[in-house]
């Protein structure tokens, strides 16, 4: 049985008159508005965020224990393994963390699963 043609359902673009009045392109105004950014000030904050806008790292669950573990490995000369993910942000995060730990003098092994052979998630 033939399949009906695909039908795109486009999300409505919110109005952002203040942002539209700025010197931004129509496409960038649309992209920002879809993300809830509707003023020139909010656009500047979104496109050039400040470190002060980050949430405090102390709020990350288990951070203290992780820091203690990394410090212990560094002090006794051990090795850490980083198990990453095979998608773009997973590979990037794995590379950044490995580079940071190596800069601290820690020996690091990185593990990126092969989805075709290992599937998805912890095995």
C-alpha positions as a Markdown table, in Angstrom:
| # | Residue | x | y | z |
|---|---|---|---|---|
| 1 | Unk | 0.0 | 0.0 | 0.0 |
| 2 | Unk | 1.5 | 3.4 | -1.0 |
| 3 | Unk | 2.5 | 5.6 | 1.8 |
| 4 | Unk | 1.0 | 9.1 | 1.9 |
| 5 | Unk | 3.5 | 11.9 | 1.3 |
| 6 | Unk | 5.2 | 13.3 | 4.4 |
| 7 | Unk | 3.7 | 16.5 | 5.8 |
| 8 | Unk | 5.8 | 19.0 | 7.6 |
| 9 | Unk | 4.3 | 20.6 | 10.6 |
| 10 | Unk | 6.1 | 23.9 | 11.2 |
| 11 | Unk | 6.3 | 25.4 | 14.6 |
| 12 | Unk | 4.9 | 28.9 | 14.9 |
| 13 | Unk | 7.6 | 31.6 | 15.2 |
| 14 | Unk | 6.9 | 33.8 | 18.2 |
| 15 | Unk | 6.8 | 37.6 | 17.5 |
| 16 | Unk | 9.9 | 39.5 | 18.7 |
| 17 | Unk | 9.4 | 43.1 | 17.6 |
| 18 | Unk | 12.2 | 44.4 | 19.8 |
| 19 | Unk | 14.6 | 41.9 | 18.4 |
| 20 | Unk | 13.4 | 42.5 | 14.8 |
| 21 | Unk | 14.2 | 46.2 | 15.2 |
| 22 | Unk | 17.8 | 45.3 | 16.0 |
| 23 | Unk | 20.3 | 44.9 | 13.2 |
| 24 | Unk | 20.0 | 41.1 | 13.1 |
| 25 | Unk | 19.1 | 39.1 | 10.1 |
| 26 | Unk | 15.6 | 37.7 | 9.7 |
| 27 | Unk | 16.8 | 34.1 | 10.0 |
| 28 | Unk | 18.7 | 34.8 | 13.2 |
| 29 | Unk | 15.7 | 36.6 | 14.7 |
| 30 | Unk | 13.6 | 33.6 | 14.0 |
| 31 | Unk | 16.1 | 31.2 | 15.5 |
| 32 | Unk | 16.5 | 33.3 | 18.6 |
| 33 | Unk | 12.7 | 33.8 | 19.0 |
| 34 | Unk | 12.1 | 30.0 | 18.8 |
| 35 | Unk | 14.4 | 29.7 | 21.8 |
| 36 | Unk | 12.5 | 32.3 | 23.8 |
| 37 | Unk | 15.1 | 35.1 | 23.1 |
| 38 | Unk | 13.0 | 38.1 | 22.2 |
| 39 | Unk | 15.0 | 41.3 | 23.1 |
| 40 | Unk | 18.4 | 42.6 | 21.9 |
| 41 | Unk | 19.7 | 42.3 | 25.5 |
| 42 | Unk | 18.6 | 38.7 | 25.8 |
| 43 | Unk | 20.1 | 38.0 | 22.4 |
| 44 | Unk | 23.5 | 39.4 | 23.5 |
| 45 | Unk | 23.4 | 37.4 | 26.7 |
| 46 | Unk | 22.4 | 34.2 | 24.7 |
| 47 | Unk | 25.1 | 34.7 | 22.0 |
| 48 | Unk | 27.9 | 35.9 | 24.3 |
| 49 | Unk | 27.2 | 34.4 | 27.7 |
| 50 | Unk | 29.3 | 35.4 | 30.8 |
| 51 | Unk | 30.9 | 32.9 | 33.2 |
| 52 | Unk | 28.8 | 34.6 | 35.9 |
| 53 | Unk | 25.7 | 33.2 | 34.3 |
| 54 | Unk | 26.7 | 29.6 | 35.0 |
| 55 | Unk | 25.1 | 27.6 | 37.8 |
| 56 | Unk | 27.5 | 27.0 | 40.7 |
| 57 | Unk | 29.5 | 23.8 | 40.2 |
| 58 | Unk | 28.9 | 22.9 | 43.9 |
| 59 | Unk | 25.3 | 22.0 | 43.0 |
| 60 | Unk | 26.4 | 19.0 | 40.9 |
| 61 | Unk | 25.5 | 15.8 | 42.6 |
| 62 | Unk | 28.6 | 13.8 | 43.5 |
| 63 | Unk | 31.1 | 16.5 | 42.5 |
| 64 | Unk | 32.9 | 16.4 | 45.8 |
| 65 | Unk | 33.4 | 12.7 | 45.7 |
| 66 | Unk | 34.6 | 12.9 | 42.1 |
| 67 | Unk | 37.2 | 15.6 | 43.0 |
| 68 | Unk | 38.4 | 13.5 | 45.9 |
| 69 | Unk | 38.7 | 10.4 | 43.6 |
| 70 | Unk | 40.6 | 12.3 | 40.9 |
| 71 | Unk | 42.9 | 13.9 | 43.5 |
| 72 | Unk | 43.6 | 10.5 | 45.1 |
| 73 | Unk | 44.5 | 9.0 | 41.7 |
| 74 | Unk | 46.7 | 12.0 | 40.9 |
| 75 | Unk | 48.6 | 11.7 | 44.2 |
| 76 | Unk | 49.3 | 8.0 | 44.0 |
| 77 | Unk | 50.0 | 7.9 | 40.3 |
| 78 | Unk | 47.0 | 5.8 | 39.2 |
| 79 | Unk | 45.0 | 5.7 | 36.0 |
| 80 | Unk | 41.5 | 6.9 | 35.2 |
| 81 | Unk | 39.1 | 5.6 | 32.6 |
| 82 | Unk | 36.6 | 7.9 | 30.9 |
| 83 | Unk | 33.6 | 6.1 | 29.3 |
| 84 | Unk | 32.1 | 8.5 | 26.8 |
| 85 | Unk | 29.4 | 8.4 | 24.2 |
| 86 | Unk | 29.7 | 8.0 | 20.5 |
| 87 | Unk | 27.7 | 11.1 | 19.5 |
| 88 | Unk | 29.3 | 14.5 | 18.8 |
| 89 | Unk | 28.8 | 16.0 | 22.3 |
| 90 | Unk | 29.9 | 12.7 | 23.9 |
| 91 | Unk | 33.1 | 12.5 | 21.9 |
| 92 | Unk | 33.8 | 16.2 | 22.5 |
| 93 | Unk | 33.2 | 15.9 | 26.3 |
| 94 | Unk | 35.4 | 12.8 | 26.5 |
| 95 | Unk | 38.2 | 14.6 | 24.6 |
| 96 | Unk | 38.0 | 17.7 | 26.8 |
| 97 | Unk | 37.9 | 15.8 | 30.0 |
| 98 | Unk | 40.8 | 13.6 | 29.0 |
| 99 | Unk | 42.9 | 16.6 | 27.9 |
| 100 | Unk | 42.2 | 18.4 | 31.2 |
| 101 | Unk | 43.1 | 15.4 | 33.3 |
| 102 | Unk | 46.3 | 14.7 | 31.3 |
| 103 | Unk | 47.2 | 18.4 | 31.8 |
| 104 | Unk | 47.1 | 17.6 | 35.6 |
| 105 | Unk | 49.5 | 14.7 | 35.0 |
| 106 | Unk | 46.9 | 11.9 | 35.3 |
| 107 | Unk | 47.1 | 8.9 | 33.0 |
| 108 | Unk | 43.8 | 8.5 | 31.2 |
| 109 | Unk | 42.2 | 5.8 | 29.1 |
| 110 | Unk | 39.2 | 6.8 | 27.0 |
| 111 | Unk | 36.5 | 4.4 | 26.0 |
| 112 | Unk | 34.0 | 5.2 | 23.3 |
| 113 | Unk | 31.5 | 2.4 | 22.6 |
| 114 | Unk | 30.7 | 1.3 | 19.1 |
| 115 | Unk | 27.0 | 1.4 | 18.8 |
| 116 | Unk | 26.9 | -1.2 | 16.0 |
| 117 | Unk | 28.7 | -3.7 | 18.1 |
| 118 | Unk | 27.9 | -2.7 | 21.7 |
| 119 | Unk | 24.4 | -1.1 | 21.4 |
| 120 | Unk | 23.4 | 1.9 | 23.4 |
| 121 | Unk | 23.8 | 2.4 | 27.2 |
| 122 | Unk | 25.9 | 0.6 | 29.8 |
| 123 | Unk | 26.5 | -3.0 | 28.9 |
